[in-house]
CSV table of C-alpha atoms and ligand atoms in Angstrom, one decimal:
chain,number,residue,atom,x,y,z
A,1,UNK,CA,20.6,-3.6,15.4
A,2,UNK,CA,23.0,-4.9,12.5
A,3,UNK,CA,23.9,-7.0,10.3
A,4,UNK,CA,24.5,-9.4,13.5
A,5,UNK,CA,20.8,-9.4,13.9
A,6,UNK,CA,18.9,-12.3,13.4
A,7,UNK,CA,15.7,-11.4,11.4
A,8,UNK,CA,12.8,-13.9,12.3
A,9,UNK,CA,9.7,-13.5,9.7
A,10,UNK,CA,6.3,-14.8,10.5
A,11,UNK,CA,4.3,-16.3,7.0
A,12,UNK,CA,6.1,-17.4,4.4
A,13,UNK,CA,3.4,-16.0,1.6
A,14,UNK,CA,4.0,-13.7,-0.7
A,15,UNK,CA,4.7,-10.4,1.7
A,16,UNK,CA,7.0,-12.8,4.4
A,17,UNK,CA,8.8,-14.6,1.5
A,18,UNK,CA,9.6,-11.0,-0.2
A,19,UNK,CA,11.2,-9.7,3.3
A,20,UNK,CA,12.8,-12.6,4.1
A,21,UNK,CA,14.8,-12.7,0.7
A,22,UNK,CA,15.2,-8.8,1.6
A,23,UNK,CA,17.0,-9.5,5.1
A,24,UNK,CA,19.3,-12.2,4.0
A,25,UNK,CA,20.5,-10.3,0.9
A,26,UNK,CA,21.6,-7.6,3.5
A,27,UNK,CA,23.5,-10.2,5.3
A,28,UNK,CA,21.1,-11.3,8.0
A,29,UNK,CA,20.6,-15.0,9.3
A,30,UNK,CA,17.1,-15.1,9.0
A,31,UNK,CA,14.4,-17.3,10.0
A,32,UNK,CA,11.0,-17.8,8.1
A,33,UNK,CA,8.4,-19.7,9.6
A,34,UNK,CA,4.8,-20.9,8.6
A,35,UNK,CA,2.7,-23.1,9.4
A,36,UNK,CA,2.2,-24.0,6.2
A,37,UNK,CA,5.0,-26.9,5.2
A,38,UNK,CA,3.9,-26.4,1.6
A,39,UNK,CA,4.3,-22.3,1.6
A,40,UNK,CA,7.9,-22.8,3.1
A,41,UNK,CA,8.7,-25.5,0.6
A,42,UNK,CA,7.3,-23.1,-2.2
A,43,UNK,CA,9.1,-20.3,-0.6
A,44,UNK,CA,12.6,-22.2,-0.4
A,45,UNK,CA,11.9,-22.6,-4.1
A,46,UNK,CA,11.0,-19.4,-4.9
A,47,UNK,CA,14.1,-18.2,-3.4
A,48,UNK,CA,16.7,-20.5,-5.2
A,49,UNK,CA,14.8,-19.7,-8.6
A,50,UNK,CA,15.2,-16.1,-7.6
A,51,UNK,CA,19.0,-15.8,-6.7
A,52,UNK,CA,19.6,-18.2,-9.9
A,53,UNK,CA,17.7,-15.9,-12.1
A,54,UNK,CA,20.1,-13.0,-10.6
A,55,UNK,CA,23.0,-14.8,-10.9
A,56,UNK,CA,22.3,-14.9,-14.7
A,57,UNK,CA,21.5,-11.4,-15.4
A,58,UNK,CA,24.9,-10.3,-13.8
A,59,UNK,CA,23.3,-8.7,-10.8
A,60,UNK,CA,24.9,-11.4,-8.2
A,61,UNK,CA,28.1,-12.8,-8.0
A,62,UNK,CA,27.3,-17.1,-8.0
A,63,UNK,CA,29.0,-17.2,-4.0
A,64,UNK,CA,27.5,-13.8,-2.6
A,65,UNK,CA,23.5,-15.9,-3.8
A,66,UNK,CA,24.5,-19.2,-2.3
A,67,UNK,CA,25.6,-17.2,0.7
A,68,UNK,CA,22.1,-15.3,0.6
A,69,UNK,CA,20.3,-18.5,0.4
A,70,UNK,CA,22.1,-20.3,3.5
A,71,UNK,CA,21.4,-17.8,5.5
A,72,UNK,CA,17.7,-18.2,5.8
A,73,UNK,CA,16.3,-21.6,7.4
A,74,UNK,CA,12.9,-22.3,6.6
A,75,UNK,CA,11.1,-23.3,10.2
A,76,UNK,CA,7.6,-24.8,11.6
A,77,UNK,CA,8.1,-24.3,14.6
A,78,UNK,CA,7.7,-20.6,16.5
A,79,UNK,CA,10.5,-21.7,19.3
A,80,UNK,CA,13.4,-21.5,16.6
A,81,UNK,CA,13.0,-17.7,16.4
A,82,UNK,CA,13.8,-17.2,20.3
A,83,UNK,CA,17.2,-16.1,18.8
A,84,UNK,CA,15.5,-12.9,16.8
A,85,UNK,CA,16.7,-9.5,17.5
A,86,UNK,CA,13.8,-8.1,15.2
A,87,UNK,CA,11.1,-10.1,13.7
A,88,UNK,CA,8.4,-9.0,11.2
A,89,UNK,CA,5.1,-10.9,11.1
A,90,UNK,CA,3.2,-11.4,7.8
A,91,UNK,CA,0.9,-13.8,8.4
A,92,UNK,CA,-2.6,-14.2,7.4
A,93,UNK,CA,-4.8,-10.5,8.0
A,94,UNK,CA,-6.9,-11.6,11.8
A,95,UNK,CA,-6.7,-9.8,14.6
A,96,UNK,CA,-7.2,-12.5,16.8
A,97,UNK,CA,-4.2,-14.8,15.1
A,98,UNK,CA,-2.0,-12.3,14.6
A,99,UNK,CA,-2.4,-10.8,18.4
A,100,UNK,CA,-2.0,-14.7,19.4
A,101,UNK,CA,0.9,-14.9,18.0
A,102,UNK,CA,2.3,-11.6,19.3
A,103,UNK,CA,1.7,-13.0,22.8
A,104,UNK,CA,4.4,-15.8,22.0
A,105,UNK,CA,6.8,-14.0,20.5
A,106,UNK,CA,7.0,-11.9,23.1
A,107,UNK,CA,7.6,-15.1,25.8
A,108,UNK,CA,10.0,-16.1,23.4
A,109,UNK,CA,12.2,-13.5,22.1
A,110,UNK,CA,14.5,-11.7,24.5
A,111,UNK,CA,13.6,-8.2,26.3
A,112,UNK,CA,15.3,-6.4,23.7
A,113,UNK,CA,13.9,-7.5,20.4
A,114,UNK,CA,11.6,-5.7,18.3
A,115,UNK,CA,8.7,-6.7,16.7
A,116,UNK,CA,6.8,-5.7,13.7
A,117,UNK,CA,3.6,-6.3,11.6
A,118,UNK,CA,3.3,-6.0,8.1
A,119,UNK,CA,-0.4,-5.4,8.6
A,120,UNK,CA,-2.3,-3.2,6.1
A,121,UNK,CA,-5.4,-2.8,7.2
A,122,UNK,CA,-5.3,-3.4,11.5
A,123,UNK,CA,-4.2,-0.8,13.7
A,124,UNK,CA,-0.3,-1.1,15.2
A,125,UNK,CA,-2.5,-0.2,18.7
A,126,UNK,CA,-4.3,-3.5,18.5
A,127,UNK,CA,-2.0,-5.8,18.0
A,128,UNK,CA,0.3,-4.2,20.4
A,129,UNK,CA,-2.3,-4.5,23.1
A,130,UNK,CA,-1.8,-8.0,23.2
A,131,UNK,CA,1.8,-7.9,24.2
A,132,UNK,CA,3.3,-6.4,27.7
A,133,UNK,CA,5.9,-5.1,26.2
A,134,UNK,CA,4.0,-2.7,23.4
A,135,UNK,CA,6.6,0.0,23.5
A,136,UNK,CA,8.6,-2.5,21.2
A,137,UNK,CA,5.7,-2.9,18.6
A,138,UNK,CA,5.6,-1.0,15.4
A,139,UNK,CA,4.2,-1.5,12.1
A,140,UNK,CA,7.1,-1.9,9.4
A,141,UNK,CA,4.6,-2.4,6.1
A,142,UNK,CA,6.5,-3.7,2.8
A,143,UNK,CA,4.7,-3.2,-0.7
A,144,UNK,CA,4.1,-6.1,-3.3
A,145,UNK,CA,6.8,-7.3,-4.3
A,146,UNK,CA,9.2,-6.6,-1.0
A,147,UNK,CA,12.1,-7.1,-2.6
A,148,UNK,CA,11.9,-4.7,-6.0
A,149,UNK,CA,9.6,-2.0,-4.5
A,150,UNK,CA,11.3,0.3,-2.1
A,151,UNK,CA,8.7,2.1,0.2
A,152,UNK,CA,8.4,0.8,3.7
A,153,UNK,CA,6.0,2.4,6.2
A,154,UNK,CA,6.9,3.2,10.1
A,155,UNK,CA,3.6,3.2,11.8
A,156,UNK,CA,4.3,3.7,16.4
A,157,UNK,CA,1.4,2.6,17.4
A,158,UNK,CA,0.2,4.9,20.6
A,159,UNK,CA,2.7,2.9,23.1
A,160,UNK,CA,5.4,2.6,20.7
A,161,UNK,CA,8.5,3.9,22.3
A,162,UNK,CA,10.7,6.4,20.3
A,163,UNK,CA,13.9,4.2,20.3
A,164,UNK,CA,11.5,1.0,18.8
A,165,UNK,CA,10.9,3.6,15.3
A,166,UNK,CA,14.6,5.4,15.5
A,167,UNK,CA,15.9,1.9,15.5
A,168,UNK,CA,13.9,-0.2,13.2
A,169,UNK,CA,13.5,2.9,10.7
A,170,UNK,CA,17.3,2.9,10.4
A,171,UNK,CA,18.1,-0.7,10.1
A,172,UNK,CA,15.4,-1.0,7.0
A,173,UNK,CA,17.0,1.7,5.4
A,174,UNK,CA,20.8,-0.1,5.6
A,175,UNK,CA,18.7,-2.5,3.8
A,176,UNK,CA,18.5,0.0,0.8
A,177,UNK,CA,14.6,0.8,1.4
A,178,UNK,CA,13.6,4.3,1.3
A,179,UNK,CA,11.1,4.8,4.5
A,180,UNK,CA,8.4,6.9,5.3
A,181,UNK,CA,6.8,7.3,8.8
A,182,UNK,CA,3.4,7.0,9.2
A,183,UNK,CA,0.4,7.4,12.1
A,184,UNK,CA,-1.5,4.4,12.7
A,185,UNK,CA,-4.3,5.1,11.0
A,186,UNK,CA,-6.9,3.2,8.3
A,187,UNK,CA,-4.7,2.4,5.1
A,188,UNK,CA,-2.1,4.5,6.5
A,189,UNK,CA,-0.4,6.5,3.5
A,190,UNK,CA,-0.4,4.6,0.8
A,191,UNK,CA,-3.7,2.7,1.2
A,192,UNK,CA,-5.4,5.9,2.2
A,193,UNK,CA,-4.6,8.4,-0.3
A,194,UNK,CA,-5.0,5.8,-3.5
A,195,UNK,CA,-8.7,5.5,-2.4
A,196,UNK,CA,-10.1,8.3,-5.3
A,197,UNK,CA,-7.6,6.8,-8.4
A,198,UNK,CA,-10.0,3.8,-8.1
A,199,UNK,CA,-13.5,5.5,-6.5
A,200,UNK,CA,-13.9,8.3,-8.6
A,201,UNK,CA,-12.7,6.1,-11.7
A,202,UNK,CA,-15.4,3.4,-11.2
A,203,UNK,CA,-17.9,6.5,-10.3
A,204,UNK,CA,-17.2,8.4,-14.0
A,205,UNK,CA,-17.4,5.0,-15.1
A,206,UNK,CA,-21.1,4.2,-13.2
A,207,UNK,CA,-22.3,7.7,-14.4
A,208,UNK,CA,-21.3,7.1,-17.9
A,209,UNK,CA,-18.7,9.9,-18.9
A,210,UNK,CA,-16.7,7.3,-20.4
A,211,UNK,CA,-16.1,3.5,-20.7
A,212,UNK,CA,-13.1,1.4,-18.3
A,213,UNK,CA,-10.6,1.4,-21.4
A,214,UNK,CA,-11.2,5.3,-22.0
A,215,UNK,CA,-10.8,5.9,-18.5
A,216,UNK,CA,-7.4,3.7,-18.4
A,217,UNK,CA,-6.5,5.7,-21.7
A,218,UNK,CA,-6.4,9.0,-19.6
A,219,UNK,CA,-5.0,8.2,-17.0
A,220,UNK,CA,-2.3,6.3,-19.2
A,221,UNK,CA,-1.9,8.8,-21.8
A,222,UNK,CA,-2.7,11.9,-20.2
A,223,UNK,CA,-1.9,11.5,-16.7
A,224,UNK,CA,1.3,9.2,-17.2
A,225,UNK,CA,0.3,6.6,-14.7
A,226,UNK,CA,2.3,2.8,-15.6
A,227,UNK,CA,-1.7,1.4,-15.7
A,228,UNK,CA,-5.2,2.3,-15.8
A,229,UNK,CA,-7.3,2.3,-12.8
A,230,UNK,CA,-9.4,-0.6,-14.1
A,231,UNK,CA,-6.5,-2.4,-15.6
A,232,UNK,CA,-4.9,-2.3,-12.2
A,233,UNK,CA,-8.0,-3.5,-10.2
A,234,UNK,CA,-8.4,-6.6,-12.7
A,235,UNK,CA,-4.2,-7.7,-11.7
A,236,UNK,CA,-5.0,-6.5,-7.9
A,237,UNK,CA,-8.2,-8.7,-8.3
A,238,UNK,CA,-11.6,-7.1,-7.3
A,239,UNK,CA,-12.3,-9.1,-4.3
A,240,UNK,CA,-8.9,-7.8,-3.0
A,241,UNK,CA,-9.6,-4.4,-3.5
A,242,UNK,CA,-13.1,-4.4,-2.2
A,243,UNK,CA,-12.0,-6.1,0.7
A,244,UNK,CA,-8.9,-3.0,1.3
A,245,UNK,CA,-12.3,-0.2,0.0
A,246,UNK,CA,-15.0,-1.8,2.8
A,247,UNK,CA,-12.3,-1.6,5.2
A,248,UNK,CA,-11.3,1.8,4.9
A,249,UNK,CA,-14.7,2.7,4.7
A,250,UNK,CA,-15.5,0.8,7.6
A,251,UNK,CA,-12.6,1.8,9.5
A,252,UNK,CA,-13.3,6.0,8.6
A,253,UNK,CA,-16.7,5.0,10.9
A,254,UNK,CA,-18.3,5.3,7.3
A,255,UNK,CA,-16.8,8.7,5.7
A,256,UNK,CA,-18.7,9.2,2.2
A,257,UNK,CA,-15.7,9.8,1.0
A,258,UNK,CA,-14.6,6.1,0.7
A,259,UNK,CA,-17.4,4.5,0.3
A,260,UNK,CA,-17.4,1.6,-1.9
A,261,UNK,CA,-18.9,1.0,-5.6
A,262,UNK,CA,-22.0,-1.9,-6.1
A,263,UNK,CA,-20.3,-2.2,-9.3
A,264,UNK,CA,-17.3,-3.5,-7.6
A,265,UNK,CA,-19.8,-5.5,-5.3
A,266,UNK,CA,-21.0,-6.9,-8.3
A,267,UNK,CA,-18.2,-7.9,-9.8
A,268,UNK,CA,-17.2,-9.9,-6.6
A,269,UNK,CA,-20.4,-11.6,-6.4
A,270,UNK,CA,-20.7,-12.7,-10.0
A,271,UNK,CA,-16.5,-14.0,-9.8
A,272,UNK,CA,-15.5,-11.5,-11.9
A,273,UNK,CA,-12.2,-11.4,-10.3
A,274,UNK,CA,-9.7,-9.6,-12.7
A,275,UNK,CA,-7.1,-11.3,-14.5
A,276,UNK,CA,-6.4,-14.4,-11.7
A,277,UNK,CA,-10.3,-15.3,-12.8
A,278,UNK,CA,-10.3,-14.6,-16.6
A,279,UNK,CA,-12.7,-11.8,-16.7
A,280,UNK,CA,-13.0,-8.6,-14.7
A,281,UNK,CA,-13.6,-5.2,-16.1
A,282,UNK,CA,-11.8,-6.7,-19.2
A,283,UNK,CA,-11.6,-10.1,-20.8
A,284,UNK,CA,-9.0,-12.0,-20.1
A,285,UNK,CA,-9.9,-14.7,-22.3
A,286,UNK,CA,-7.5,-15.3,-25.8
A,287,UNK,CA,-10.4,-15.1,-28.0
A,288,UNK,CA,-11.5,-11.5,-26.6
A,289,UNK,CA,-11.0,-8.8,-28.1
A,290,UNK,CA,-9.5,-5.7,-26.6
A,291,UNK,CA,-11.8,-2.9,-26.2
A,292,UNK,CA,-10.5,0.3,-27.7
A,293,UNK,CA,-10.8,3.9,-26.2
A,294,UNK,CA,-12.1,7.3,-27.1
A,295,UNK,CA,-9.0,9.0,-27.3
A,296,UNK,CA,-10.8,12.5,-27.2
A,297,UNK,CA,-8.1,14.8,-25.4
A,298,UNK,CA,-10.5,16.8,-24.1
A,299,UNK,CA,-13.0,14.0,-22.6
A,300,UNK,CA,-9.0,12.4,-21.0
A,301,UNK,CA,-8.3,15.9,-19.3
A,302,UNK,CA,-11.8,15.6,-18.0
A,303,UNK,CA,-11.6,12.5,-16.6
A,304,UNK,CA,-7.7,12.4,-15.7
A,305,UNK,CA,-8.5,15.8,-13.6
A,306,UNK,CA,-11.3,15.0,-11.8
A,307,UNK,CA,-9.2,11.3,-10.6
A,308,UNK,CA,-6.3,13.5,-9.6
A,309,UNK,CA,-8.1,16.6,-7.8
A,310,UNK,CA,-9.6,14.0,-5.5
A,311,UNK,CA,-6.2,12.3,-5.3
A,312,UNK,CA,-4.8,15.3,-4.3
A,313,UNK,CA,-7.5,16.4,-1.5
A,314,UNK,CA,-7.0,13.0,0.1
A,315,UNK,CA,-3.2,13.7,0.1
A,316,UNK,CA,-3.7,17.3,1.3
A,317,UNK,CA,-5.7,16.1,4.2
A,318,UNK,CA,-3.9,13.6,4.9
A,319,UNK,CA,-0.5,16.3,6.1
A,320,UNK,CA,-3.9,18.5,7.2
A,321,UNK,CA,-4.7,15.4,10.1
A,322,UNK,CA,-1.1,14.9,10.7
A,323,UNK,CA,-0.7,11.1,9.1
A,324,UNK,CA,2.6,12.1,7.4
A,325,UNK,CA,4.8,15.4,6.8
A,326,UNK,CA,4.2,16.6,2.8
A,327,UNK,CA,7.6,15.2,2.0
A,328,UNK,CA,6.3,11.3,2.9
A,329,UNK,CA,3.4,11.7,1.8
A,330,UNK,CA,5.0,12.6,-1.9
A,331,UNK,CA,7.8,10.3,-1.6
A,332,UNK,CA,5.4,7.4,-0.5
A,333,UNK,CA,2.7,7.8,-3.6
A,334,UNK,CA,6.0,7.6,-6.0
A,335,UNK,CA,8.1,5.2,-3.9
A,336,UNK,CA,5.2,3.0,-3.3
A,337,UNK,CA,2.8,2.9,-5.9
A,338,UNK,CA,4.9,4.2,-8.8
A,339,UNK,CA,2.6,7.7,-9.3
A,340,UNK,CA,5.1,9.6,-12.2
A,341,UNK,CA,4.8,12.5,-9.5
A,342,UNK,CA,4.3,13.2,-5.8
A,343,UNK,CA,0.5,14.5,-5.5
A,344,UNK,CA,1.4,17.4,-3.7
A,345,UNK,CA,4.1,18.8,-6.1
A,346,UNK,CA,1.7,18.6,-8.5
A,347,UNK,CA,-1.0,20.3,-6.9
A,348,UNK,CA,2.2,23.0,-7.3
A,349,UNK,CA,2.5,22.3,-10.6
A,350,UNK,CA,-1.4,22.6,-11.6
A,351,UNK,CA,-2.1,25.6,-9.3
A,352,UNK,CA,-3.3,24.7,-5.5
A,353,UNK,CA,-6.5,27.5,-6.4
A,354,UNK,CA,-7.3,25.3,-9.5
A,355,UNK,CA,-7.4,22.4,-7.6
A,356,UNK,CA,-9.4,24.0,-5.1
A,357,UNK,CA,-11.9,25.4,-7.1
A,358,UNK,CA,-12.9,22.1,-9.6
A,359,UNK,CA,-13.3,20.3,-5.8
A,360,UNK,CA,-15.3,23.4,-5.3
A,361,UNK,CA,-17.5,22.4,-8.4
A,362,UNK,CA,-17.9,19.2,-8.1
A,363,UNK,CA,-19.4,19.5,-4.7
A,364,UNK,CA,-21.5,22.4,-5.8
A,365,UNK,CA,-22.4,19.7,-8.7
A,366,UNK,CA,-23.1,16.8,-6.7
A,367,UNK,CA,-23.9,18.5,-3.0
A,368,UNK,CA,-21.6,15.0,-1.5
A,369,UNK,CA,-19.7,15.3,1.2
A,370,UNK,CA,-17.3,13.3,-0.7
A,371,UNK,CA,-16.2,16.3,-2.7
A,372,UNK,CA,-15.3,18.6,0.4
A,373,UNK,CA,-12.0,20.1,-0.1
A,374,UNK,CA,-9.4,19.7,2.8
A,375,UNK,CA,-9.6,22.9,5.3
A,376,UNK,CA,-6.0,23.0,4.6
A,377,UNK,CA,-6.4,23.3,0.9
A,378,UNK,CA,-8.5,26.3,1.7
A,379,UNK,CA,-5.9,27.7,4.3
A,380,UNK,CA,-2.9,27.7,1.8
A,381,UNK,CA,-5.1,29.0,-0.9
A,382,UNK,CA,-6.2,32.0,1.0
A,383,UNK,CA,-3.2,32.1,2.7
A,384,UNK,CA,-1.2,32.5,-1.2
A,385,UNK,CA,1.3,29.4,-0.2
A,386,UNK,CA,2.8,26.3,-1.9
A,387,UNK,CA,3.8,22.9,-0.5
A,388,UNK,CA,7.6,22.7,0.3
A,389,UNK,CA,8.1,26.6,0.5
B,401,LIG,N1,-0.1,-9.1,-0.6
B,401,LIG,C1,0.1,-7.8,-0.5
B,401,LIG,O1,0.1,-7.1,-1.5
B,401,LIG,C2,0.4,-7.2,0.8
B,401,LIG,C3,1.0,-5.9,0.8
B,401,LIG,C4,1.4,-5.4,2.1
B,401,LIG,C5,1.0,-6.0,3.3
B,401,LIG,N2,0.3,-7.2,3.2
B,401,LIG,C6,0.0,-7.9,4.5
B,401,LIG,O2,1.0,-8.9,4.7
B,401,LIG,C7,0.4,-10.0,5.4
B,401,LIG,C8,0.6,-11.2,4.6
B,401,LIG,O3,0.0,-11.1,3.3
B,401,LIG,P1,0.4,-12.0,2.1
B,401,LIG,O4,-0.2,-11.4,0.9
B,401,LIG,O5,1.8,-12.3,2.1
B,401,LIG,O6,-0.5,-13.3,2.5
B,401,LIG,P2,-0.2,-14.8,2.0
B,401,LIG,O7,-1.6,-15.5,2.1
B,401,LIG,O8,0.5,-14.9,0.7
B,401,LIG,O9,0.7,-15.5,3.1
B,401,LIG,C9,0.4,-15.6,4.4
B,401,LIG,C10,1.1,-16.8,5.0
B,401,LIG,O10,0.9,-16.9,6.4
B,401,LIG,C11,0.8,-18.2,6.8
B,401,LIG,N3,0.0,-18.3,8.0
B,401,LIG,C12,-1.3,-18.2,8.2
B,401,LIG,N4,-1.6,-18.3,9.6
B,401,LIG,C13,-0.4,-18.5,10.2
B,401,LIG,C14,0.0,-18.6,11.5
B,401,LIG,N5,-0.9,-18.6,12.5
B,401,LIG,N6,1.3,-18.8,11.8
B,401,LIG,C15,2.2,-18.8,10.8
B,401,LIG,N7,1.9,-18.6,9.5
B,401,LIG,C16,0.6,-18.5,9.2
B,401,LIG,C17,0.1,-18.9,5.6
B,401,LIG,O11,0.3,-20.3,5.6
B,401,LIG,C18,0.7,-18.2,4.4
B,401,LIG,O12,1.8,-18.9,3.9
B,401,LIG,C19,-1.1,-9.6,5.7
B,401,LIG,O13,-1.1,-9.0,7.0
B,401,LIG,C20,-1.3,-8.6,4.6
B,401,LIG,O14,-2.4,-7.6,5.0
B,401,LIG,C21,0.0,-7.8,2.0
């Protein structure tokens, strides 16, 4: 594939819009459809705003956006992509919709075009099953928002052929994205091994060691992450991230270890969304006042330490099961969800037998299966070694 390609993308929300603006700033002809007339109107507008607004900080010649913009048509009907080389769906999260779909494009598109979900929670083997053709169905997932964040995860799903990820993986990186690859698994990197920044957060918070604005303080202040976990759930939205917590819970066949908060639940059920809502774990309100933290440095290592020993295990046993080498699994944490450092280099940094021993602890502490260090962990420990030696 090149620049030749035409790029077809399936939704035109906030995930298709994103890639489509991605593709045709590469120099693709690219068609986004939905059935939504409104969400491709919105979307054409969103993208004339956008290549305006980049015109004006100097980051686009005034030709090279109008150019950008012609090149994607805005379509409602499925038969105008027949010309697509590669399409990437991004359409609403069903199974059942999303395989339907998959079942057309494949009558539609030639023999030799590949097609990818942007899916974040459904495996790359299900929606592949709907097609004949599987060996050309992959997973390609884009982070919010496409076009400024630049992870990308390959998941093959079990038929995907080896020439479907060489060629897919390379053409998203001509388009400036660094990629990572990535089995087809629940939450696959990214989704997997943030689990513990917001579990054990809300836990320390439900047994009391420290208030939502004391635990964003830590992990601010002392762990030098861009936001708080709670602050970050409240812009996410709650009902988002319960909805991304039950199904990786649900998806683990009910692993402990991501098993999701009532006071989440709660949340959800009384409409404290977050910040889209007015109220979450904060008030959003302008009359509210802005809670302040503890800023005890030795209560903020407490806290911070415990949130990043369990961020750490899940990325440990995460290269221990084989989801992604040590190298994607640090480049995705930093890549896609701005961490300050890969998890693994700094289980380095902190000592791997440090780690090891306050996981140690807290199970000891807590006797929950939750806390069980990696068997990896335990290996390299005993074994004296380091990630990337
Ligand atoms: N929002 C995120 O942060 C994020 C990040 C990564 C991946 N994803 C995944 O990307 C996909 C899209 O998410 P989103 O947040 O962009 O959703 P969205 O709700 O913003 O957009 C979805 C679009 O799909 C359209 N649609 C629904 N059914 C359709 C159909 N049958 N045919 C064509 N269009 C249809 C809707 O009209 C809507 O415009 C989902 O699979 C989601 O899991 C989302």
């Amino acid at each position: 594939m090149n620049k030749e390609t035409v790029v077809g993308v399936l939704g035109a929300g906030t995930m298709g819009s994103g890639i489509a603006q991605v593709a045709a700033t590469y120099g693709h002809e690219v068609k986004l459809f939905d059935v939504s007339t409104s969400a491709l109107d919105k979307a054409r507008t969103g993208h004339l705003r956008i290549f305006k607004r980049l015109v004006e900080k100097g980051r686009m010649e005034a030709g090279e956006a109008e150019a950008c913009g012609s090149r994607i048509s805005y379509v409602s009907e499925l038969d105008a992509l027949a010309p697509c080389g590669f399409v990437i769906e991004a359409i609403v999260e069903n199974l059942k919709i999303k395989q339907d779909i998959f079942q057309k494009l494949e009558a539609l598109t030639g023999p030799t075009s590949f097609l990818a979900s942007n899916t974040s929670s459904l495996s790359i083997a299900s929606i592949g099953a709907a097609c004949e053709h599987s060996e050309r169905v992959l997973g390609v997932h884009f982070f919010n928002p496409a076009p400024l964040m630049p992870l990308v995860e390959i998941i093959p799903g079990i038929a995907t052929s080896d020439e479907a990820v060489t060629t897919v993986r390379n053409l998203i990186d001509a388009w400036g994205k660094k990629t990572v690859l990535a089995k087809d698994t629940p939450g696959f990197i990214v989704n997997r091994v943030a689990r513990p920044f917001y579990g054990e957060a809300i836990r320390q918070l439900e047994e009391g060691v420290a208030d939502a604005a004391t635990i964003d303080w830590a992990m601010r202040e002392i762990g030098g992450f861009r936001m708080g976990p709670f602050q970050l759930m409240d812009f996410i939205g709650n009902d988002i991230n319960l909805k991304v917590t039950e199904t990786v819970f649900q998806a683990f066949f009910y692993d402990p270890r991501y098993r999701p908060s009532f006071t989440q639940q709660r949340l959800v059920e009384a409409g404290r969304l977050g910040r889209k809502s007015g109220q979450g774990y904060y008030n959003y309100s302008e009359d509210a006042t802005t809670p302040a933290p503890v800023e005890d440095p030795q209560l903020g290592e407490a806290i911070f330490s415990r949130i990043l020993v369990m961020l750490i295990n899940e990325a440990v046993d995460a290269v221990f099961l084989n989801i992604a080498s040590a190298e994607d699994v640090d480049l995705a944490m930093t890549k896609g969800v701005n961490y300050p450092k890969g998890l693994l280099s700094w289980a380095n940094e902190r000592g791997l037998d440090k780690v090891l021993s306050q996981l140690q602890e807290l199970q000891e502490e807590y006797g929950e299966d939750r806390y069980r260090p990696s068997p990896l962990l335990k290996r390299m420990v005993r074994q004296n070694k380091r990630f990337f030696e």
